Tab-separated table of C-alpha atoms in Angstrom:
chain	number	residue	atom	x	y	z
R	1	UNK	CA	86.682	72.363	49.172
R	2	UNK	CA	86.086	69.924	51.493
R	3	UNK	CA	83.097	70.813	54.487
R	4	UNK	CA	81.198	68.930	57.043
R	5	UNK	CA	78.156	67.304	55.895
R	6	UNK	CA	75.453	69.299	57.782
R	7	UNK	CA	76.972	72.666	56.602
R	8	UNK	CA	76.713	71.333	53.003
R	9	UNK	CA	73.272	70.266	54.123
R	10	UNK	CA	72.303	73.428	55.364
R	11	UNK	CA	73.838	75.294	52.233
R	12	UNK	CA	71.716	73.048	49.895
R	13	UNK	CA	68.407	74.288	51.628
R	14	UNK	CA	67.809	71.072	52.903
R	15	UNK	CA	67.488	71.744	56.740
R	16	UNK	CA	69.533	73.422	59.743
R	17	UNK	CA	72.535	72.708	60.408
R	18	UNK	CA	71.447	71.085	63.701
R	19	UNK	CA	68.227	69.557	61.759
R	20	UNK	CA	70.742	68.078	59.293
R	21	UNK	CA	72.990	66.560	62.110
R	22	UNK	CA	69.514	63.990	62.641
R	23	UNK	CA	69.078	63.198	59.215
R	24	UNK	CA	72.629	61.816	58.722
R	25	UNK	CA	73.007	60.297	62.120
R	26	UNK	CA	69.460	57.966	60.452
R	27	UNK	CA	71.705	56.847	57.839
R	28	UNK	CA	69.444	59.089	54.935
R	29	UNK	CA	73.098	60.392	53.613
R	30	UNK	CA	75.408	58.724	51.293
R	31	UNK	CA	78.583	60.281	49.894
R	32	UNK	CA	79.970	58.574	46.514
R	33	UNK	CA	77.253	55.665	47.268
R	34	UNK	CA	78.780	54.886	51.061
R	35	UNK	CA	76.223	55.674	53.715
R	36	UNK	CA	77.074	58.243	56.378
R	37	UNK	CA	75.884	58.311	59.882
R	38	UNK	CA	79.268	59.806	61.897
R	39	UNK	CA	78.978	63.688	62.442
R	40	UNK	CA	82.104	65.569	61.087
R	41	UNK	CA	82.313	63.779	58.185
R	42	UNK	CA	83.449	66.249	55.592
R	43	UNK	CA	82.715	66.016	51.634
R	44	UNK	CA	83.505	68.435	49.095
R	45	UNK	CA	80.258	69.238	46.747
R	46	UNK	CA	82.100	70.189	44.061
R	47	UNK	CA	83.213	66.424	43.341
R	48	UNK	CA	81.811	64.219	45.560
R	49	UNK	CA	78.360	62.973	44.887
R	50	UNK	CA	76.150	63.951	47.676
R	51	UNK	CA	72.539	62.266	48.330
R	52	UNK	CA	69.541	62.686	50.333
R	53	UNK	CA	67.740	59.332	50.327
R	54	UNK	CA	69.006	58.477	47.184
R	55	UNK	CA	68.377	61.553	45.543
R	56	UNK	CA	71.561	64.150	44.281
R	57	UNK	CA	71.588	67.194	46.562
R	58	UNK	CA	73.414	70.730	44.739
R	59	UNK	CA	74.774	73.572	46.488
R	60	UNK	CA	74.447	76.235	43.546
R	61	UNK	CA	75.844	79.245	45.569
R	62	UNK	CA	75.850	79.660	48.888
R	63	UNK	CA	72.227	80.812	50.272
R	64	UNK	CA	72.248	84.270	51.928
R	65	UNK	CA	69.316	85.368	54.431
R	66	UNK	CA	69.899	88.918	55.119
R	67	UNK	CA	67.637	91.223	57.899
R	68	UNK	CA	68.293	94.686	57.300
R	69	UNK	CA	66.385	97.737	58.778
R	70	UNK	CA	65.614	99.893	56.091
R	71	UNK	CA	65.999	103.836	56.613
R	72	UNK	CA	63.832	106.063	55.255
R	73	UNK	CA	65.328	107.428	51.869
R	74	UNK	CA	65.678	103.788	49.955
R	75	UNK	CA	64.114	102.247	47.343
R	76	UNK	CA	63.476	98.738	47.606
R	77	UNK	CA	64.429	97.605	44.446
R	78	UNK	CA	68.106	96.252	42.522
R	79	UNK	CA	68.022	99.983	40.018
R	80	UNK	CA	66.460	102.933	40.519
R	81	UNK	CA	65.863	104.859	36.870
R	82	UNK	CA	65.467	108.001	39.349
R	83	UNK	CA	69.010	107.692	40.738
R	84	UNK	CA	67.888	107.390	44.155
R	85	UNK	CA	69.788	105.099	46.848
R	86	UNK	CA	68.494	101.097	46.672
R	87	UNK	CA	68.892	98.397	49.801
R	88	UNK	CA	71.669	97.086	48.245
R	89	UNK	CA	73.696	100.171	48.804
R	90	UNK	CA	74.135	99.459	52.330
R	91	UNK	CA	74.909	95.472	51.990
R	92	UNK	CA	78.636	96.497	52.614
R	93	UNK	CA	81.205	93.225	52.305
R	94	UNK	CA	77.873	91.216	50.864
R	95	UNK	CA	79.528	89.518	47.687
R	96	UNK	CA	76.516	87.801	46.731
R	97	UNK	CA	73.868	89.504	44.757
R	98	UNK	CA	70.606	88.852	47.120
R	99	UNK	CA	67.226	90.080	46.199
R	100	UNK	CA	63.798	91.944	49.033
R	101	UNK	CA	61.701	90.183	50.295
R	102	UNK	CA	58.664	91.905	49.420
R	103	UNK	CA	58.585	95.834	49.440
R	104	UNK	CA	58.792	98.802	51.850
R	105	UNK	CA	58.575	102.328	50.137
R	106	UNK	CA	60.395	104.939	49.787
R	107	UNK	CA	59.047	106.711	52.963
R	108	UNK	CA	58.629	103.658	54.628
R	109	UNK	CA	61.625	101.953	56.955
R	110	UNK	CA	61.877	98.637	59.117
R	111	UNK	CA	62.556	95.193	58.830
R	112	UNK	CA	63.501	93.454	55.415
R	113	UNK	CA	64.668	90.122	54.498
R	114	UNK	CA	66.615	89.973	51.667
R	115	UNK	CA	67.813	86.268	49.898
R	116	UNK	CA	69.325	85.117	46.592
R	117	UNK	CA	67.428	81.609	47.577
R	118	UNK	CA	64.055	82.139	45.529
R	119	UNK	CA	62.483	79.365	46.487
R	120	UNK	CA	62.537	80.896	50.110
R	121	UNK	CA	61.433	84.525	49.235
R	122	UNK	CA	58.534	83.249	46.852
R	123	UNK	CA	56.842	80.721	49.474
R	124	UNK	CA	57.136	83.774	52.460
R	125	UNK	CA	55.314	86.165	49.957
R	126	UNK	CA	52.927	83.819	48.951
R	127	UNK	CA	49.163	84.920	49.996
R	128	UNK	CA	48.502	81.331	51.211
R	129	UNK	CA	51.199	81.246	54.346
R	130	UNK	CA	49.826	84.335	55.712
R	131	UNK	CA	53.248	85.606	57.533
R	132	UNK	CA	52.603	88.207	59.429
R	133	UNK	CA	54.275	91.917	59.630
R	134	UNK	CA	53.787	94.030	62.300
R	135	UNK	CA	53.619	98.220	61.883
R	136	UNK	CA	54.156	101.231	63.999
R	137	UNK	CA	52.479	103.945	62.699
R	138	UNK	CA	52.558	107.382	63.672
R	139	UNK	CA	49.130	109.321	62.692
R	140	UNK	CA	48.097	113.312	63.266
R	141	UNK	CA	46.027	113.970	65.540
R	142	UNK	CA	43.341	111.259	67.633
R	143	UNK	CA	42.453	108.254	66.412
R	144	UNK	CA	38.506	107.057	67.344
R	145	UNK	CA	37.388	103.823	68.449
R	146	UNK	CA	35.203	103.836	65.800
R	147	UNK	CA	38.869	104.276	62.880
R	148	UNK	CA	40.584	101.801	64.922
R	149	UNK	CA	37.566	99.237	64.386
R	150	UNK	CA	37.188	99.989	60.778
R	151	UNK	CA	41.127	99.086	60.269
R	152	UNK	CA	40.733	96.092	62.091
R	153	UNK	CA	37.878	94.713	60.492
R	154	UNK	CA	38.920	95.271	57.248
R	155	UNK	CA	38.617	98.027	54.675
R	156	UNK	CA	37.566	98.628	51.363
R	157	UNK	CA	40.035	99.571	48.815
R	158	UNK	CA	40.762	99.880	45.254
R	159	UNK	CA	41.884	96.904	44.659
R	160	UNK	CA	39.631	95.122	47.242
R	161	UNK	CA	38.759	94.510	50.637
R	162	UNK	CA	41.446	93.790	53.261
R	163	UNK	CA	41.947	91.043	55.862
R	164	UNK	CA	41.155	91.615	59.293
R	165	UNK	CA	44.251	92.999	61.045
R	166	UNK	CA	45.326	93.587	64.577
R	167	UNK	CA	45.113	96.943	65.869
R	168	UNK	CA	46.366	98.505	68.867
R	169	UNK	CA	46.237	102.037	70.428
R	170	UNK	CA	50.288	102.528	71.539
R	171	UNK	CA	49.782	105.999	72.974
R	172	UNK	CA	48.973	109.469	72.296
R	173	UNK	CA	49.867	112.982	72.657
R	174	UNK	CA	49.005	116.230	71.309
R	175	UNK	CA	49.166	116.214	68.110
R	176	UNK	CA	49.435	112.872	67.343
R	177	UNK	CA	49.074	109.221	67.984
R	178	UNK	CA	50.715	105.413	67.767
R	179	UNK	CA	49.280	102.695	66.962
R	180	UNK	CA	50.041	99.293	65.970
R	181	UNK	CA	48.892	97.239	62.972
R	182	UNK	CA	49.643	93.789	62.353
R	183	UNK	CA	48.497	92.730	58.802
R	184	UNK	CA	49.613	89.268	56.553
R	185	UNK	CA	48.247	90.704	53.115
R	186	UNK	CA	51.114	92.321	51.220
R	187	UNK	CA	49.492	95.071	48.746
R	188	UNK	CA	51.589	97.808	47.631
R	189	UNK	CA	51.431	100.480	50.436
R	190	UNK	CA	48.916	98.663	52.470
R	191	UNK	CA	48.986	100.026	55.642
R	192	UNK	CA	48.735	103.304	54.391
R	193	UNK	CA	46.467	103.556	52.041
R	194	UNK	CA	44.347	101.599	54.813
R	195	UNK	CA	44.812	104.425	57.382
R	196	UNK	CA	44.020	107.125	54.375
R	197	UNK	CA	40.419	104.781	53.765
R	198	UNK	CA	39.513	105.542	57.260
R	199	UNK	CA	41.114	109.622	57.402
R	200	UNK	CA	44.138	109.037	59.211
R	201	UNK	CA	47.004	111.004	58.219
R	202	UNK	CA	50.226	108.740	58.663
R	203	UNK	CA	53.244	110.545	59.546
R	204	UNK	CA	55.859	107.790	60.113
R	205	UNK	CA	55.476	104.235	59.397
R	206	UNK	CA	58.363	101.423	60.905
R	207	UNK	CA	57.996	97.778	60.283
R	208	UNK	CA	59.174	96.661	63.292
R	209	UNK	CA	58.778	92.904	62.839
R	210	UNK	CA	58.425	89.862	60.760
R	211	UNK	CA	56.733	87.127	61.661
R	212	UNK	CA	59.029	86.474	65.089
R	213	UNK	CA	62.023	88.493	63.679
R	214	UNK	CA	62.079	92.125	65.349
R	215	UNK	CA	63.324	95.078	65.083
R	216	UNK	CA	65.417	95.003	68.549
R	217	UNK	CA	67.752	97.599	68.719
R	218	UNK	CA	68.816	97.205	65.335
R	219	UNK	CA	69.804	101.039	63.777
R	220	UNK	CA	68.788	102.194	60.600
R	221	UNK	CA	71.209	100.829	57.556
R	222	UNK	CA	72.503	97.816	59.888
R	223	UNK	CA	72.083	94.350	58.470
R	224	UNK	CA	72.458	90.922	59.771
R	225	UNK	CA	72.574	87.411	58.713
R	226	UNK	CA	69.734	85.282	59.848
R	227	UNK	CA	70.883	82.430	62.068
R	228	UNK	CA	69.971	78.500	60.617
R	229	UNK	CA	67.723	78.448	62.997
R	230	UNK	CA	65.794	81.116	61.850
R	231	UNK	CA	65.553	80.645	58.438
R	232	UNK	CA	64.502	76.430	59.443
R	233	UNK	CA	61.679	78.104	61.904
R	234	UNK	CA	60.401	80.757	59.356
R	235	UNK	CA	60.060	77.776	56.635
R	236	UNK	CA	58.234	75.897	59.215
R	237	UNK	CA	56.026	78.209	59.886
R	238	UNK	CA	54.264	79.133	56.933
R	239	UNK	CA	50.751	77.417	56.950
R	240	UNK	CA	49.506	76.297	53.557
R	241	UNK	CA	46.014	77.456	53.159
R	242	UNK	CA	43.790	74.699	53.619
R	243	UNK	CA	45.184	74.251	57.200
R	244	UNK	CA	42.037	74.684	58.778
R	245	UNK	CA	43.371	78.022	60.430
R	246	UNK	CA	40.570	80.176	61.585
R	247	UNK	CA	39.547	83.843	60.969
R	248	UNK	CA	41.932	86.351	62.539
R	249	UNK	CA	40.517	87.951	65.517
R	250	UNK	CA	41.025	92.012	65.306
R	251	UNK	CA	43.022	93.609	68.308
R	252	UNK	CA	41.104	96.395	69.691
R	253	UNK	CA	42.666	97.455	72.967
R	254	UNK	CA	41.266	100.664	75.119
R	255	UNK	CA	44.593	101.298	76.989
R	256	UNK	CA	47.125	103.848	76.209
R	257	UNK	CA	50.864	104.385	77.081
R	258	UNK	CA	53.287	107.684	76.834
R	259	UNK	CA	54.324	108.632	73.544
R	260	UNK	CA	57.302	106.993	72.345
R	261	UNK	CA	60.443	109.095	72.273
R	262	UNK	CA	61.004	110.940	68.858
């Protein structure tokens, strides 16, 4: 089936749609050997031979970027042996079989990317781009100046010492507290088992953002697909490491807000 060259473009991973509007107005496009530079020009991949500066572009399948807000209650995985519900179960009218980004667990809900493009999902979870993900976490009882420097700093755990993280007193009541931790490590139950390391009992923990993708006012189970745009800007932001990117300053704030409605 014929389409227009940028959506072919942007199907083949090469760019945005708009992105891929610049590279064949500069004459880097030829269809069948004929360079292309007039936007709506329309080729079919299936038997036309596409190129990118003389090189064959594919479009395999068509690439799916999901963001779904995980409830509590789902595993993040494509089978549960246990028989509990997986991510996928609430992908309604998704034909294509797409694949987490990363983990949440089972107790854990918020933002998750989902993909069937590989390439995409390994270079986000690699160490090396440091993409960060933001955390609400709701803890018993007070946390001290002296916890919230600890987290931020880094702590020790099993399997090694953390990263510095931002932290950020959100607000407190009673019996318990908020606070926010921004971390770019992605160890199996992180943020948790770095709250436990300094005796903080977490209660609820929401992921409420990825890199710039938040949580909004998204509902648990809903899904969306992630605009061009997006997926060009989160590719472009992942910093090899190398970069000459400095430590990560920790986020200790002393003011508090009211509690955030239950």
């Amino acid at each position: 089936m014929q389409e227009r060259l940028q959506k072919i473009l942007s199907q083949a991973g090469v760019a945005s749609r708009r992105e891929s509007e610049t590279i064949i107005t500069t004459g880097r496009v030829a269809v069948n050997g004929v360079v292309v530079t007039e936007l709506g020009t329309k080729a079919d991949p299936d038997t036309d031979t596409i190129t990118l500066d003389g090189k064959p572009i594919t479009v395999a399948e068509k690439r799916v970027y999901l963001l779904l807000y995980k409830p509590v209650g789902y595993m993040t995985t494509m089978k549960d042996p246990e028989g509990r519900p997986i991510v996928s179960d609430l992908l309604k009218g998704i034909d294509e079989r797409v694949y987490p980004v990363g983990r949440l667990d089972y107790n854990t809900e918020g933002l998750l990317l989902l993909t069937n493009d590989g390439a995409f999902a390994n270079m986000l979870m690699h160490p090396s781009h440091e993409v960060d993900k933001g955390y609400l976490v709701r803890v018993s009882g007070h946390v001290s100046t002296a916890q919230i420097e600890k987290l931020a700093a880094g702590v020790k755990l099993e399997d090694g010492m953390t990263a510095p993280a931002k932290v950020v007193p959100v607000s407190e009541s009673d019996n318990n507290s908020w606070i926010s931790i921004t971390i770019h490590e992605g160890r199996y139950r992180q943020v948790r088992r770095m709250c436990e390391a300094v005796g903080l009992n977490v209660v609820r923990l929401k992921r409420a953002r990825y890199d710039f993708l938040v949580i909004g006012d998204m509902k648990p189970g809903e899904f969306r697909h992630l605009a061009p745009e997006e997926v060009a800007k989160l590719k472009r932001k992942t910093v090899p490491s190398g970069s000459g990117r400095g430590p990560r300053k920790t986020g200790v704030v002393a003011r508090r807000k009211s509690a955030p409605r239950r």
